[in-house]
Short mmCIF file of C-alpha atoms in Angstrom, two decimals:
data_model
loop_
_atom_site.label_atom_id
_atom_site.label_comp_id
_atom_site.label_asym_id
_atom_site.label_seq_id
_atom_site.Cartn_x
_atom_site.Cartn_y
_atom_site.Cartn_z
CA MET O 61 -6.91 -39.66 15.40
CA ALA O 62 -9.01 -41.60 12.86
CA GLU O 63 -7.96 -41.44 9.21
CA LYS O 64 -10.03 -38.98 7.17
CA ILE O 65 -11.49 -40.06 3.82
CA PRO O 66 -11.02 -37.70 0.86
CA ALA O 67 -14.32 -36.22 -0.38
CA ILE O 68 -14.75 -34.54 -3.77
CA ILE O 69 -17.80 -32.50 -4.75
CA ILE O 70 -18.69 -32.38 -8.44
CA THR O 71 -21.32 -29.86 -9.50
CA GLU O 72 -21.62 -26.81 -11.73
CA ASN O 73 -24.28 -25.30 -9.48
CA GLU O 74 -22.46 -22.78 -7.29
CA ARG O 75 -25.25 -22.59 -4.71
CA LEU O 76 -25.33 -26.38 -4.36
CA LYS O 77 -21.52 -26.48 -4.19
CA GLY O 78 -21.48 -23.95 -1.34
CA LEU O 79 -24.15 -25.84 0.57
CA LEU O 80 -22.38 -29.19 0.14
CA ARG O 81 -19.01 -27.76 1.15
CA SER O 82 -20.61 -26.35 4.30
CA TYR O 83 -22.22 -29.69 5.18
CA VAL O 84 -19.13 -31.77 4.38
CA GLY O 85 -17.03 -29.41 6.51
CA GLU O 86 -19.07 -30.56 9.52
CA ILE O 87 -18.33 -34.25 8.95
CA GLU O 88 -15.24 -35.26 10.93
CA SER O 89 -14.59 -38.43 8.92
CA LEU O 90 -14.16 -36.53 5.63
CA GLU O 91 -11.42 -34.32 4.21
CA LEU O 92 -12.68 -32.03 1.45
CA PHE O 93 -10.51 -31.90 -1.68
CA ASP O 94 -10.23 -28.86 -3.96
CA ASP O 95 -11.96 -28.53 -7.32
CA PHE O 96 -10.44 -30.03 -10.47
CA CYS O 97 -9.93 -28.48 -13.88
CA ASP O 98 -11.32 -31.43 -15.79
CA ASP O 99 -12.20 -35.11 -15.50
CA SER O 100 -8.70 -36.15 -16.60
CA GLU O 101 -7.15 -34.37 -13.61
CA LEU O 102 -9.84 -35.86 -11.37
CA TYR O 103 -9.14 -39.35 -12.73
CA ASN O 104 -5.39 -39.05 -12.15
CA THR O 105 -5.94 -37.79 -8.61
CA ILE O 106 -8.31 -40.64 -7.70
CA SER O 107 -5.90 -43.20 -9.18
CA ALA O 108 -3.33 -42.11 -6.59
CA LEU O 109 -5.72 -42.48 -3.63
CA GLN O 110 -6.69 -45.56 -1.62
CA LYS O 111 -10.26 -44.48 -0.89
CA VAL O 112 -12.45 -41.55 -1.90
CA ILE O 113 -16.08 -40.41 -1.83
CA LEU O 114 -17.49 -38.52 -4.83
CA ILE O 115 -20.54 -36.39 -4.11
CA LEU O 116 -21.90 -35.97 -7.62
CA ASP O 117 -24.60 -33.70 -9.01
CA ALA O 118 -26.39 -35.88 -11.57
CA ASP O 119 -27.18 -32.86 -13.73
CA CYS O 120 -23.51 -32.31 -14.66
CA ARG O 121 -22.39 -35.89 -15.40
CA ASP O 122 -24.05 -38.87 -17.09
CA ILE O 123 -24.29 -42.59 -16.36
CA ARG O 124 -21.10 -43.29 -18.30
CA PHE O 125 -19.14 -41.16 -15.83
CA ILE O 126 -20.47 -43.23 -12.90
CA GLN O 127 -19.70 -46.48 -14.73
CA LYS O 128 -16.17 -45.39 -15.57
CA PHE O 129 -15.12 -44.28 -12.09
CA SER O 130 -16.87 -47.04 -10.14
CA SER O 131 -15.53 -49.71 -12.51
CA ASP O 132 -11.93 -48.47 -12.62
CA PHE O 133 -11.69 -47.71 -8.88
CA ASP O 134 -13.53 -50.06 -6.53
CA TYR O 135 -12.51 -47.80 -3.65
CA CYS O 136 -14.33 -44.82 -5.24
CA LYS O 137 -17.80 -44.58 -3.68
CA ILE O 138 -20.31 -42.30 -5.40
CA ILE O 139 -23.13 -40.42 -3.66
CA LEU O 140 -25.51 -39.14 -6.33
CA ILE O 141 -27.75 -36.07 -5.98
CA LYS O 142 -30.83 -35.74 -8.18
CA GLU O 143 -34.02 -33.73 -8.04
CA ASN O 144 -37.03 -36.09 -7.87
CA PRO O 145 -35.23 -39.24 -9.08
CA ASP O 146 -37.58 -41.58 -10.92
CA VAL O 147 -37.51 -45.36 -10.96
CA ASP O 148 -35.61 -45.69 -14.23
CA PHE O 149 -32.91 -43.27 -13.07
CA ILE O 150 -32.51 -44.99 -9.69
CA VAL O 151 -32.12 -48.47 -11.16
CA LYS O 152 -29.71 -47.37 -13.91
CA SER O 153 -27.61 -45.38 -11.44
CA VAL O 154 -27.30 -48.20 -8.92
CA ARG O 155 -26.39 -50.66 -11.66
CA ALA O 156 -23.78 -48.19 -12.91
CA GLY O 157 -22.16 -48.11 -9.48
CA ALA O 158 -23.76 -45.34 -7.38
CA LYS O 159 -23.77 -46.36 -3.70
CA GLU O 160 -26.24 -43.77 -2.40
CA ILE O 161 -28.85 -41.55 -4.05
CA ILE O 162 -30.32 -38.52 -2.28
CA SER O 163 -32.94 -36.07 -3.49
CA SER O 164 -32.38 -32.37 -3.94
CA PRO O 165 -32.86 -29.88 -2.39
CA VAL O 166 -30.32 -31.57 -0.14
CA ILE O 167 -31.32 -32.05 3.50
CA LYS O 168 -28.37 -32.12 5.87
CA SER O 169 -29.53 -35.20 7.79
CA GLU O 170 -29.99 -37.17 4.53
CA LEU O 171 -26.49 -36.26 3.34
CA PHE O 172 -25.01 -37.18 6.71
CA GLY O 173 -26.84 -40.53 6.60
CA ALA O 174 -25.62 -41.23 3.05
CA VAL O 175 -22.04 -40.38 4.04
CA GLU O 176 -22.24 -42.60 7.12
CA ASN O 177 -23.51 -45.53 5.05
CA THR O 178 -20.82 -44.96 2.43
CA VAL O 179 -17.99 -44.67 4.94
CA SER O 180 -19.09 -47.96 6.50
CA GLN O 181 -18.63 -49.66 3.11
CA PHE O 182 -14.88 -49.13 3.35
CA SER O 183 -14.89 -51.55 6.31
CA VAL O 184 -15.79 -54.33 3.91
CA GLN O 185 -14.37 -57.18 5.94
CA ALA O 186 -16.65 -56.45 8.87
CA HIS O 187 -19.82 -56.33 6.80
CA ARG O 188 -19.26 -58.24 3.55
CA ALA O 189 -20.70 -61.53 4.81
CA ASP O 190 -24.03 -59.87 5.57
CA ARG O 191 -24.15 -58.31 2.10
CA CYS O 192 -23.00 -61.34 0.12
CA LYS O 193 -25.72 -63.24 -1.72
CA MET O 194 -25.11 -66.97 -2.14
CA ILE O 195 -26.98 -68.69 -4.96
CA SER O 196 -26.98 -72.47 -5.43
CA VAL O 197 -28.05 -74.10 -8.69
CA PHE O 198 -29.36 -77.60 -7.96
CA SER O 199 -30.94 -80.61 -9.57
CA ASN O 200 -30.58 -84.24 -8.64
CA LYS O 201 -31.27 -85.16 -12.26
CA GLY O 202 -28.34 -84.93 -14.66
CA GLY O 203 -28.26 -83.56 -18.18
CA ILE O 204 -30.70 -80.66 -17.82
CA GLY O 205 -28.23 -77.77 -18.02
CA LYS O 206 -27.43 -77.01 -14.39
CA THR O 207 -23.78 -76.16 -15.06
CA SER O 208 -24.60 -73.92 -18.03
CA ILE O 209 -27.01 -71.99 -15.85
CA ALA O 210 -24.49 -71.55 -13.03
CA CYS O 211 -21.72 -70.39 -15.40
CA ASN O 212 -23.78 -67.94 -17.43
CA LEU O 213 -25.63 -66.52 -14.43
CA ALA O 214 -22.34 -65.91 -12.59
CA LEU O 215 -20.81 -64.12 -15.58
CA GLU O 216 -23.84 -61.88 -16.08
CA LEU O 217 -23.89 -60.97 -12.38
CA ALA O 218 -20.24 -59.95 -12.60
CA LYS O 219 -20.88 -57.83 -15.69
CA ILE O 220 -24.02 -56.13 -14.37
CA THR O 221 -22.94 -55.42 -10.80
CA LYS O 222 -19.22 -54.76 -11.52
CA GLU O 223 -18.55 -56.56 -8.21
CA ASN O 224 -16.48 -59.65 -7.47
CA VAL O 225 -18.42 -62.85 -8.09
CA ALA O 226 -17.25 -66.36 -7.15
CA LEU O 227 -18.31 -69.42 -9.15
CA ILE O 228 -17.75 -72.64 -7.22
CA ASP O 229 -17.80 -76.15 -8.69
CA LEU O 230 -19.09 -78.52 -6.01
CA ASN O 231 -19.97 -81.26 -8.45
CA PHE O 232 -17.04 -83.30 -7.21
CA GLN O 233 -17.49 -86.37 -9.39
CA VAL O 234 -18.25 -84.85 -12.80
CA GLY O 235 -17.56 -81.11 -12.49
CA ASP O 236 -17.52 -79.35 -15.86
CA ILE O 237 -17.19 -75.64 -15.12
CA THR O 238 -13.57 -75.39 -16.27
CA THR O 239 -14.47 -77.18 -19.51
CA PHE O 240 -17.44 -74.88 -20.17
CA MET O 241 -15.20 -71.83 -19.63
CA ASP O 242 -11.99 -73.21 -21.18
CA LEU O 243 -10.01 -72.62 -17.99
CA LYS O 244 -6.94 -74.44 -16.76
CA PRO O 245 -6.67 -73.31 -13.13
CA SER O 246 -3.50 -73.82 -11.15
CA PHE O 247 -5.45 -74.41 -7.93
CA ASP O 248 -8.66 -76.24 -7.06
CA ILE O 249 -11.01 -76.53 -4.11
CA SER O 250 -9.04 -79.32 -2.44
CA TYR O 251 -5.96 -77.05 -2.35
CA MET O 252 -8.02 -74.24 -0.81
CA LEU O 253 -9.41 -76.53 1.87
CA LYS O 254 -5.91 -77.63 2.86
CA ASN O 255 -5.01 -73.97 3.40
CA LEU O 256 -8.14 -72.72 5.16
CA ASN O 257 -6.20 -70.97 7.90
CA THR O 258 -4.36 -68.74 5.41
CA LEU O 259 -7.31 -67.77 3.24
CA ASN O 260 -8.17 -64.09 2.87
CA LYS O 261 -9.43 -61.85 0.08
CA ASP O 262 -6.01 -61.19 -1.48
CA TYR O 263 -5.11 -64.87 -1.36
CA LEU O 264 -8.41 -65.92 -2.95
CA LEU O 265 -8.24 -63.37 -5.76
CA SER O 266 -4.67 -64.33 -6.57
CA THR O 267 -5.26 -68.10 -6.62
CA MET O 268 -8.76 -68.49 -8.06
CA ALA O 269 -8.98 -68.58 -11.86
CA LYS O 270 -10.29 -65.34 -13.35
CA TYR O 271 -12.57 -65.53 -16.38
CA LYS O 272 -11.12 -63.27 -19.06
CA ASN O 273 -11.27 -59.54 -18.29
CA THR O 274 -14.16 -59.74 -15.80
CA SER O 275 -14.69 -59.76 -12.04
CA LEU O 276 -15.74 -63.45 -12.12
CA TYR O 277 -13.47 -65.83 -10.19
CA VAL O 278 -13.73 -69.61 -10.49
CA LEU O 279 -12.90 -72.33 -7.98
CA ALA O 280 -12.62 -75.68 -9.74
CA ASP O 281 -13.54 -79.15 -8.52
CA PRO O 282 -10.74 -81.57 -7.51
CA PRO O 283 -9.03 -83.20 -10.50
CA TYR O 284 -9.10 -86.68 -8.90
CA PHE O 285 -12.09 -88.51 -7.45
CA LYS O 286 -10.23 -89.65 -4.32
CA GLN O 287 -9.49 -86.06 -3.31
CA ALA O 288 -13.22 -85.44 -2.94
CA ASP O 289 -13.51 -88.27 -0.42
CA ASN O 290 -11.24 -86.38 1.98
CA ILE O 291 -13.37 -83.21 1.93
CA SER O 292 -15.68 -82.78 4.92
CA SER O 293 -18.85 -80.74 5.29
CA LYS O 294 -17.17 -78.72 8.06
CA GLN O 295 -14.40 -77.70 5.66
CA ILE O 296 -17.03 -76.72 3.09
CA ALA O 297 -18.86 -74.56 5.65
CA LYS O 298 -15.62 -72.84 6.68
CA LEU O 299 -14.65 -72.17 3.06
CA PHE O 300 -17.94 -70.43 2.35
CA GLU O 301 -17.58 -68.28 5.46
CA VAL O 302 -14.30 -67.00 4.00
CA LEU O 303 -15.79 -66.59 0.53
CA LYS O 304 -18.66 -64.51 1.91
CA ASP O 305 -16.13 -62.09 3.40
CA SER O 306 -14.50 -61.63 -0.01
CA PHE O 307 -17.26 -61.67 -2.65
CA SER O 308 -20.54 -59.87 -3.25
CA TYR O 309 -22.09 -62.89 -4.96
CA ILE O 310 -21.33 -66.59 -4.80
CA VAL O 311 -22.82 -68.94 -7.40
CA VAL O 312 -22.52 -72.67 -6.66
CA ASP O 313 -22.89 -75.50 -9.14
CA THR O 314 -23.87 -78.16 -6.63
CA GLY O 315 -23.55 -81.90 -6.72
CA ALA O 316 -26.57 -83.92 -7.78
CA SER O 317 -26.90 -86.03 -4.64
CA PHE O 318 -28.41 -85.12 -1.27
CA ASP O 319 -25.24 -85.87 0.67
CA GLU O 320 -24.02 -83.99 3.73
CA LYS O 321 -21.75 -81.69 1.72
CA THR O 322 -24.49 -80.64 -0.65
CA VAL O 323 -27.01 -80.04 2.13
CA THR O 324 -24.42 -77.91 3.96
CA VAL O 325 -24.19 -75.65 0.91
CA LEU O 326 -27.95 -75.57 0.36
CA ASP O 327 -28.49 -74.64 4.01
CA ALA O 328 -26.06 -71.71 3.67
CA SER O 329 -27.60 -70.42 0.43
CA ASP O 330 -29.76 -67.31 0.25
CA LEU O 331 -31.37 -68.43 -3.00
CA LEU O 332 -31.71 -71.96 -4.32
CA PHE O 333 -32.54 -72.45 -7.99
CA LEU O 334 -34.15 -75.84 -8.50
CA VAL O 335 -33.67 -76.59 -12.19
CA THR O 336 -36.09 -78.64 -14.26
CA ILE O 337 -37.17 -79.10 -17.86
CA VAL O 338 -40.73 -79.57 -19.07
CA ASN O 339 -41.27 -83.28 -19.28
CA LEU O 340 -43.15 -85.51 -16.89
CA PRO O 341 -40.21 -87.44 -15.34
CA ALA O 342 -38.25 -84.24 -14.68
CA LEU O 343 -41.27 -82.47 -13.21
CA ARG O 344 -42.07 -85.39 -10.89
CA ASN O 345 -38.46 -85.37 -9.76
CA CYS O 346 -38.70 -81.59 -9.18
CA GLN O 347 -41.84 -82.13 -7.14
CA ARG O 348 -40.05 -84.62 -4.87
CA CYS O 349 -37.18 -82.16 -4.38
CA LEU O 350 -39.62 -79.42 -3.36
CA ASP O 351 -41.16 -81.77 -0.81
CA LEU O 352 -37.75 -82.55 0.62
CA PHE O 353 -36.77 -78.87 0.82
CA GLY O 354 -39.99 -78.26 2.72
CA LYS O 355 -39.03 -80.95 5.22
CA LEU O 356 -35.60 -79.35 5.57
CA GLY O 357 -37.38 -76.18 6.67
CA TYR O 358 -36.40 -73.98 3.72
CA GLU O 359 -38.61 -70.92 3.33
CA ASP O 360 -40.76 -70.71 0.23
CA ASP O 361 -38.93 -67.62 -1.08
CA LYS O 362 -35.55 -69.33 -0.78
CA VAL O 363 -36.37 -72.16 -3.20
CA GLN O 364 -37.26 -71.05 -6.73
CA VAL O 365 -38.07 -73.15 -9.77
CA LEU O 366 -36.05 -72.41 -12.88
CA VAL O 367 -37.20 -74.05 -16.11
CA ASN O 368 -34.46 -74.69 -18.66
CA ARG O 369 -34.84 -75.31 -22.41
CA PHE O 370 -38.34 -73.91 -22.27
CA MET O 371 -40.69 -74.10 -25.27
CA GLU O 372 -44.41 -73.43 -25.13
CA ASN O 373 -46.33 -76.54 -26.15
CA ASP O 374 -49.84 -77.88 -25.97
CA GLU O 375 -48.94 -81.01 -24.04
CA ILE O 376 -47.57 -79.37 -20.86
CA SER O 377 -48.12 -75.61 -20.45
CA SER O 378 -46.58 -73.24 -17.90
CA ASP O 379 -49.86 -73.29 -16.00
CA ASP O 380 -49.74 -77.09 -15.91
CA VAL O 381 -46.22 -76.98 -14.48
CA GLU O 382 -47.22 -74.52 -11.75
CA LYS O 383 -50.32 -76.51 -10.84
CA LEU O 384 -48.32 -79.73 -10.60
CA LEU O 385 -45.56 -78.18 -8.49
CA LYS O 386 -47.95 -75.92 -6.53
CA LYS O 387 -45.40 -73.17 -7.05
CA GLN O 388 -44.86 -70.34 -9.50
CA ILE O 389 -42.04 -70.60 -12.03
CA TYR O 390 -39.35 -68.06 -11.12
CA TRP O 391 -37.65 -68.00 -14.53
CA LYS O 392 -37.83 -69.69 -17.93
CA ILE O 393 -34.68 -69.98 -20.04
CA PRO O 394 -35.62 -70.53 -23.69
CA ASN O 395 -34.53 -73.52 -25.69
CA ASN O 396 -31.76 -72.74 -28.18
CA TYR O 397 -29.86 -75.90 -28.95
CA PHE O 398 -27.47 -74.44 -31.53
CA ALA O 399 -26.40 -71.42 -29.43
CA MET O 400 -25.87 -73.58 -26.33
CA MET O 401 -23.90 -76.30 -28.12
CA ALA O 402 -21.67 -73.75 -29.84
CA SER O 403 -20.96 -72.16 -26.46
CA ILE O 404 -20.15 -75.48 -24.78
CA ASN O 405 -18.03 -76.86 -27.62
CA LYS O 406 -15.95 -73.66 -27.91
CA GLY O 407 -15.58 -73.15 -24.15
CA ILE O 408 -16.97 -69.61 -24.43
CA LEU O 409 -19.93 -68.42 -22.40
CA LEU O 410 -22.99 -67.16 -24.24
CA SER O 411 -22.66 -63.41 -23.79
CA GLU O 412 -19.10 -63.63 -25.15
CA LEU O 413 -20.06 -65.80 -28.12
CA ASN O 414 -23.58 -64.80 -29.13
CA ALA O 415 -24.81 -61.91 -27.01
CA ASP O 416 -27.84 -61.29 -29.24
CA SER O 417 -29.31 -64.79 -28.89
CA ASN O 418 -32.56 -65.21 -26.97
CA VAL O 419 -30.91 -67.44 -24.38
CA ALA O 420 -28.08 -64.95 -23.72
CA GLN O 421 -30.66 -62.19 -23.27
CA SER O 422 -32.57 -64.39 -20.84
CA TYR O 423 -29.45 -64.88 -18.70
CA ARG O 424 -28.85 -61.11 -18.64
CA GLU O 425 -32.40 -60.47 -17.51
CA LEU O 426 -32.18 -63.22 -14.89
CA ALA O 427 -29.01 -61.68 -13.45
CA MET O 428 -30.68 -58.26 -13.39
CA HIS O 429 -33.67 -59.74 -11.59
CA VAL O 430 -31.44 -61.39 -8.98
CA SER O 431 -29.26 -58.32 -8.46
CA ASP O 432 -32.29 -56.04 -8.21
CA SER O 433 -33.55 -57.96 -5.20
CA VAL O 434 -30.32 -57.22 -3.31
CA PHE O 435 -30.85 -53.49 -3.17
CA ARG O 436 -34.65 -53.15 -3.57
CA ASN O 437 -35.38 -52.70 0.14
CA ASN O 438 -32.80 -49.92 0.56
CA LEU O 439 -34.14 -48.07 -2.48
CA ILE O 440 -37.77 -48.28 -1.41
CA LYS O 441 -36.95 -46.71 1.97
CA LYS O 442 -35.37 -43.56 0.57
CA PHE O 443 -37.96 -41.81 -1.47
CA SER O 444 -41.45 -40.35 -1.42
CA PRO O 445 -44.60 -42.50 -1.10
CA ASP O 446 -45.25 -42.11 -4.84
CA ASN O 447 -41.77 -43.32 -5.74
CA MET O 448 -42.07 -46.14 -3.22
CA ARG O 449 -45.19 -47.38 -4.97
CA MET O 450 -43.50 -47.06 -8.36
CA LEU O 451 -40.45 -48.95 -7.14
CA GLU O 452 -42.52 -51.73 -5.65
CA GLN O 453 -44.44 -52.03 -8.93
CA PHE O 454 -41.16 -52.07 -10.89
CA PHE O 455 -39.67 -54.91 -8.86
CA ARG O 456 -42.86 -56.94 -9.06
CA SER O 457 -42.93 -56.63 -12.85
#
């Protein structure tokens, strides 16, 4: 007999509670737990479980409740019930950790579908690779802030999504991620590649360097140049297959050359940030990279231009950049020399050092924009035509 997953209903509406208990009683995969006196008793009970589904009436708990339980217990999956949920509520709830949102009055088939989707999330190993989003940060021109972008984007993704994020240093010759983050890892990528056959989620999380008290895990470049020579593109491909089974997001600081290893990573990426700054040599170089990516067969949506150290000026405007590249700018990170240099010199990422700076805010918004795209299609499917139009407008804005 298949193991039943504990289900807990939280609502102060007795009619809704009775209806939900009746519906849940028909679901063979769930075991309904009794009511709890208070949230402290609920918390202690969940801490002793290995998996649980909370079916939560949004009218009796706030966003902080969702954040607390989803953050403290990654095995606690929350199905949220709300009458006519609007766009702002949906986005805030999903960012807080809600896995499913259904409208009330509750329709049995919608609840059953939400439970089925939630139960499937406990079989993470079978489905994680399909849900993982791999983001490569690339430029074949040095000194334009590629590593800063990779580090700060990865940290903001970990903070916003509350999910495990991997940051990989594939700049084998001059990798700087550990310097930027003041990390001294015990293991590096060459060690991982020698032990490919033993890699699994537990192994990765125990050996990769964790950045402070976050869900960001770092895999450093090899400490010696010669070690990089022994790394093959096949090993790289295999490593990322394992990583995709273990992380929700992977951010890669790539090498600057178009060698076989780099192209292997770019091929496997879901999103490729091509980094440039606004001067003529950098833009011409960016243009050549776009041409090459087109020849490699990369779809237009996969490759996005990210402008670093951006300042509006009369010599080269944003419109000029887009006309030259024949492509819209995906994101512009503002120029803030003093904030960036303080971050680099102290080995502390921006949101930890100066969260109120314009550049730190830009990284937060970029991470939100990236993470929004992961769940936008599922959200748009669930609600009325009016909400669908509102959601589509929200994600375009």
